[in-house]
Amino acid sequence: MSTRRRRSVTVVKPSARGSTGLAVGIQVRRRRGGAIGPGRTNQWLGRRTGTCCTLLEGKMLTNISTVLRACAQRNGAAAVVSARNYADFTSQATFEIKKSDVFKLDEAPATEVVMTRDEGLQYYRTMQTMRRMELKADQLYKQKIIRGFCHLYDGQEACAVGIEASIKPTDHLITAYRAHGYTLTRGGTVKEIMAELTGRRGGIAKGKGGSMHMYCKNFYGGNGIVGAQVPLGAGVALACKYKGSDELCVCLYGDGAANQGQIFETYNMAALWKLPVIFICENNRYGMGTSVERAAASTDYFKRGEFIPGLRVDGMDILCVREATRFAAEHCRSGKGPILMELQTYRYHGHSMSDPGVSYRTREEIQEVRSKSDPISLLKDRLLSNNMASVEELKEIDVDVRKEIEDAAQFATTDPEPPLEELCNHIFSNNPPVEVRGTNPWAKLKSVS
């Protein structure tokens, strides 16, 4: 009488963190005779049904665990599913990106670029954080927890993340009032940004700046006056050159500010003095409620410098922005003077929270951009199609990001407001040199509310 060899089987679920949720092989453990590992066979034969399940190494279906569990129940056998580990992913990949338009330049940014898996995951996490943070700000504003001016950045995430990927932490950056994303990339935390939006003591400007006035090391705001940050940015670049450092200043403004006279005056000074400044026009196609075609005789913003070389870049593709910024930074650091970049991007929200955003453009237009050019979706597709990440791993990041945003929102709604006695603090860096009326930090102030 023959004795059939029995098999003991355990289906092992991958851990929630540190794995991708995909299987790369199975082990069939016999009570006698050891184990058949994934390196020794790619097939498992169900004896009773004759079913053959073929496992293709490196490209597994996401529901393989469910299939194996069903096979085990039918065949009286069990399998140990080895969780896919990081070694199974592509560590880096090469991508073809859209060519940038150039002005007064003999060379252009690379069109064949490399992105590593770690870089891609970091870009994805930062952009998702930025997107979720802005959506939470929208929610808190509609609940009247955030008040006053509030300009959201969702849709333009590739600009901020791509720029930061190609400059140094010691470089400088100044922008307009749509500043939440840059505050994050420059080193601010979600908790500090959300608390600043709600005017709380734990905000990045101690609750005194609000949406338009956020600052951190080497980041100079957040400026509420249209175009006023551009000459300030040139001043920062002048300081970099004066000190003889290898630093530069990234100076951002929108298409709505691009027609301002002070910007052209700044171009002139920067070119004369060969300042290490990258002027960047974030062209999101609308200045408040006016389309660029109705506001500008020429919409070639990258040529506006006239005597300053320029680039026009796809601002919805983080790799395009990254490579163009790298090119521009090398131009500035080599002593060639300023360079001008136009990032063609799009904002999903209106100009500010008081603007519904659909009176001067259609909902269909917004939806078309979301479906065809969304910067996060584009990066996600690249990661998945090049085996640099799995769906489960990206979902884990999404869950982590949502939790971080919810925790920050909780802090931003429970942290106390700054006390009245701090109202006049931080006007001077030290004690005022002379008595200035209304700025004495020890003055006793009374609330009239």
PDB file of C-alpha atoms in Angstrom, residues 7 44-51 53 68-78:
ATOM      1  CA  ARG A   7       2.152  18.778   2.446  1.00  0.00           C
ATOM      2  CA  TRP A  44       3.406  24.232  -8.723  1.00  0.00           C
ATOM      3  CA  LEU A  45       1.293  21.259  -9.770  1.00  0.00           C
ATOM      4  CA  GLY A  46      -1.957  20.629  -7.957  1.00  0.00           C
ATOM      5  CA  ARG A  47      -2.032  16.827  -7.783  1.00  0.00           C
ATOM      6  CA  ARG A  48      -5.759  16.355  -7.406  1.00  0.00           C
ATOM      7  CA  THR A  49      -6.850  18.815 -10.087  1.00  0.00           C
ATOM      8  CA  GLY A  50      -3.835  18.740 -12.334  1.00  0.00           C
ATOM      9  CA  THR A  51      -3.900  22.515 -12.378  1.00  0.00           C
ATOM     10  CA  CYS A  53      -0.032  27.673 -11.715  1.00  0.00           C
ATOM     11  CA  LEU A  68      -2.884  30.551  -4.089  1.00  0.00           C
ATOM     12  CA  ARG A  69      -5.166  30.451  -1.104  1.00  0.00           C
ATOM     13  CA  ALA A  70      -7.989  29.141  -3.279  1.00  0.00           C
ATOM     14  CA  CYS A  71      -5.682  26.534  -4.829  1.00  0.00           C
ATOM     15  CA  ALA A  72      -4.581  25.414  -1.387  1.00  0.00           C
ATOM     16  CA  GLN A  73      -8.169  24.894  -0.276  1.00  0.00           C
ATOM     17  CA  ARG A  74      -9.043  22.891  -3.395  1.00  0.00           C
ATOM     18  CA  ASN A  75      -5.948  20.738  -3.460  1.00  0.00           C
ATOM     19  CA  GLY A  76      -5.386  20.065   0.211  1.00  0.00           C
ATOM     20  CA  ALA A  77      -1.997  21.703  -0.064  1.00  0.00           C
ATOM     21  CA  ALA A  78      -0.567  24.971   1.136  1.00  0.00           C
TER      22      ALA A  78
END
